[in-house]
Amino acid sequence: MVHSLDAIVKNGLCIGCGLCASLAGHDRVEMRWTPEGRLRPITKTPPDRATLKLINRVCPGLHTEGMDRATAGEGATLDTAFGYAQGHWRGWAADPEVRFRAATGGVLTALAIYLLESKEVDFIAHVRSPDDAPLRNVPHVSVDRAGVLDGMGSRYGPVAPLLHLDAHLAKGRPFALVAKPCDVAAVRNLAKHDPRVGKHLKYLLSISCGGESELELTWRQMRRFPIEESELKLMRYRGHGCPGPTRFETKDGRELNANYNDMWADKRFWFLQFRCKVCVDPVGEQADVIAYDIWPGGSPTCRWSSTARSRAPRAARRWSRRPRAQAP
Ligand SMILES: Cc1cc2nc3c(=O)[nH]c(=O)nc-3n(C[C@H](O)[C@H](O)[C@H](O)COP(=O)(O)OP(=O)(O)OC[C@H]3O[C@@H](n4cnc5c(N)ncnc54)[C@H](O)[C@@H]3O)c2cc1C
Ligand code: SF4
Ligand code: SF4
């Protein structure tokens, strides 16, 4: 059975990666923002049957698998939580600027810069927050250190990192992708049908992922100040220290910082997309390198919001026993 894009979306399986739009063509399928602040494909002209079949095979809402032994390579061992892996290391960027400004020590940024400067790849496909609309994350291509630094940091709101994947593959040049585990799963799916992926996409870098929230998560924080989205000139979820503050800068010069944990203290307000609630691979088993958050003692010290305070200790204990133990 071949599912339409509308059916995938209506059943809550779409995470908004953008791959369907890339494969169908942007004139046929467009990624649009919904009123809740999700990114979803809108079919303008239905893709032909062959393309829709391919989308059904590669969409990460429909298929996500673990890394197979052959891809993991010799020496990989199987861990029940992490799948096949060559090893686990604790590390951070040696460059103090990258280490400070990045999300969690700058491992991904440092690796991306290394891949470019050592000429392993010609470009890095990742994401960034645009200057004119800081919440509306967009795909980003970097060819040098400055470009990579522009994309550094965690964006906890929606983004479609695979929106231009087909165009990247068509360039026929070596590149690396930095994206979430579901995006990586989509790319691994596509590799089974499109030989250009194995040929040109040399490195898949990913993050451990507790979920991608609707923009409502961020709007809720902004209402506390209050600030309107149209007033923003910069929005950073974390970084500039670890985890660093959640920071809003307005066009009229106001600088507002929130405690990182204010966003995550009460799980009722995470506004996670449904696909994240049924995610089978939040650790990025299929990536070449995955960077996790690292917290002294295993989780952040929460400054609980007043609404969450009464339930906080029990909720925190319950959460810390779960395998996905951290706030995203
Ligand atoms: C939505 C989300 C949820 C997360 N949840 C957890 C969690 O529960 N537990 C945990 O251990 N870690 C989580 N992380 C990972 C953590 O926040 C850091 O991203 C990770 O440790 C890498 O840190 P870094 O300093 O190496 O990254 P950096 O050097 O800052 O580089 C980050 C790279 O990721 C890219 N990127 C940022 N946001 C996105 C996005 N939404 N989609 C695709 N690419 C993106 C950037 O473009 C950049 O290239 C999450 C990250 C995100 C984006
Ligand atoms: S998850 Fe990605 S490929 Fe699947 S429908 Fe959503 S945007 Fe398209
Ligand atoms: S929790 Fe899973 S489905 Fe949701 S964004 Fe993260 S990797 Fe994708």
Tab-separated table of C-alpha atoms and ligand atoms in Angstrom, residues 102-109 126-127 151-157 159 161 178-180 207-212 238 291-293 326-328, ligand 1:
chain	number	residue	atom	x	y	z
A	102	ALA	CA	28.421	25.499	20.860
A	103	ALA	CA	25.582	23.463	22.340
A	104	THR	CA	27.572	20.949	24.376
A	105	GLY	CA	31.294	21.401	23.991
A	106	GLY	CA	31.321	21.784	20.216
A	107	VAL	CA	32.207	18.244	19.124
A	108	LEU	CA	30.045	18.443	15.989
A	109	THR	CA	31.262	21.909	15.026
A	126	HIS	CA	23.376	21.413	8.491
A	127	VAL	CA	20.926	24.019	9.844
A	151	GLY	CA	25.029	26.953	12.309
A	152	MET	CA	26.372	25.873	15.662
A	153	GLY	CA	24.128	25.265	18.672
A	154	SER	CA	21.010	23.166	19.261
A	155	ARG	CA	17.763	24.235	17.640
A	156	TYR	CA	14.983	22.650	19.654
A	157	GLY	CA	12.284	23.883	17.288
A	159	VAL	CA	13.687	22.437	10.911
A	161	PRO	CA	17.486	19.522	7.271
A	178	VAL	CA	24.736	17.108	10.515
A	179	ALA	CA	21.177	16.257	11.518
A	180	LYS	CA	18.908	14.473	13.985
A	207	ILE	CA	22.964	14.290	18.004
A	208	SER	CA	21.259	12.370	20.722
A	209	CYS	CA	17.678	13.616	20.572
A	210	GLY	CA	15.031	13.972	23.256
A	211	GLY	CA	12.564	15.362	20.728
A	212	GLU	CA	11.801	18.315	18.480
A	238	ARG	CA	21.477	27.174	24.723
A	291	ALA	CA	27.322	13.775	20.081
A	292	TYR	CA	25.433	13.536	23.354
A	293	ASP	CA	24.845	16.098	25.966
A	326	GLN	CA	17.659	14.148	30.003
A	327	ALA	CA	15.685	17.145	29.085
A	328	PRO	CA	16.167	17.586	25.324
B	1	LIG	C1	15.964	18.873	19.097
B	1	LIG	C2	17.171	18.424	19.931
B	1	LIG	C3	16.983	17.629	21.062
B	1	LIG	C4	18.088	17.185	21.808
B	1	LIG	N1	17.884	16.374	22.909
B	1	LIG	C5	18.957	15.840	23.579
B	1	LIG	C6	18.781	14.927	24.680
B	1	LIG	O1	17.652	14.665	25.104
B	1	LIG	N2	19.878	14.349	25.235
B	1	LIG	C7	21.138	14.629	24.780
B	1	LIG	O2	22.099	14.034	25.291
B	1	LIG	N3	21.343	15.535	23.793
B	1	LIG	C8	20.283	16.130	23.175
B	1	LIG	N4	20.484	17.009	22.124
B	1	LIG	C9	21.848	17.214	21.650
B	1	LIG	C10	22.575	18.367	22.310
B	1	LIG	O3	21.708	19.459	22.549
B	1	LIG	C11	23.701	18.836	21.381
B	1	LIG	O4	23.153	19.195	20.133
B	1	LIG	C12	24.716	17.767	21.098
B	1	LIG	O5	25.251	17.313	22.309
B	1	LIG	C13	25.810	18.287	20.184
B	1	LIG	O6	26.510	19.278	20.842
B	1	LIG	P1	27.736	20.004	20.109
B	1	LIG	O7	28.249	21.051	21.065
B	1	LIG	O8	28.689	18.970	19.603
B	1	LIG	O9	26.960	20.673	18.885
B	1	LIG	P2	27.368	21.977	18.084
B	1	LIG	O10	28.846	21.997	17.867
B	1	LIG	O11	26.730	23.165	18.696
B	1	LIG	O12	26.673	21.670	16.668
B	1	LIG	C14	25.327	21.361	16.576
B	1	LIG	C15	25.035	20.995	15.141
B	1	LIG	O13	23.720	20.448	15.069
B	1	LIG	C16	22.964	21.121	14.079
B	1	LIG	N5	21.593	21.200	14.577
B	1	LIG	C17	21.157	21.942	15.631
B	1	LIG	N6	19.855	21.759	15.832
B	1	LIG	C18	19.447	20.889	14.882
B	1	LIG	C19	18.186	20.329	14.557
B	1	LIG	N7	17.081	20.608	15.252
B	1	LIG	N8	18.116	19.472	13.504
B	1	LIG	C20	19.215	19.183	12.791
B	1	LIG	N9	20.450	19.670	13.060
B	1	LIG	C21	20.550	20.519	14.086
B	1	LIG	C22	23.614	22.486	13.937
B	1	LIG	O14	23.405	23.019	12.659
B	1	LIG	C23	25.080	22.179	14.216
B	1	LIG	O15	25.748	21.811	13.044
B	1	LIG	C24	19.391	17.541	21.401
B	1	LIG	C25	19.567	18.388	20.293
B	1	LIG	C26	18.471	18.826	19.553
B	1	LIG	C27	18.692	19.727	18.355
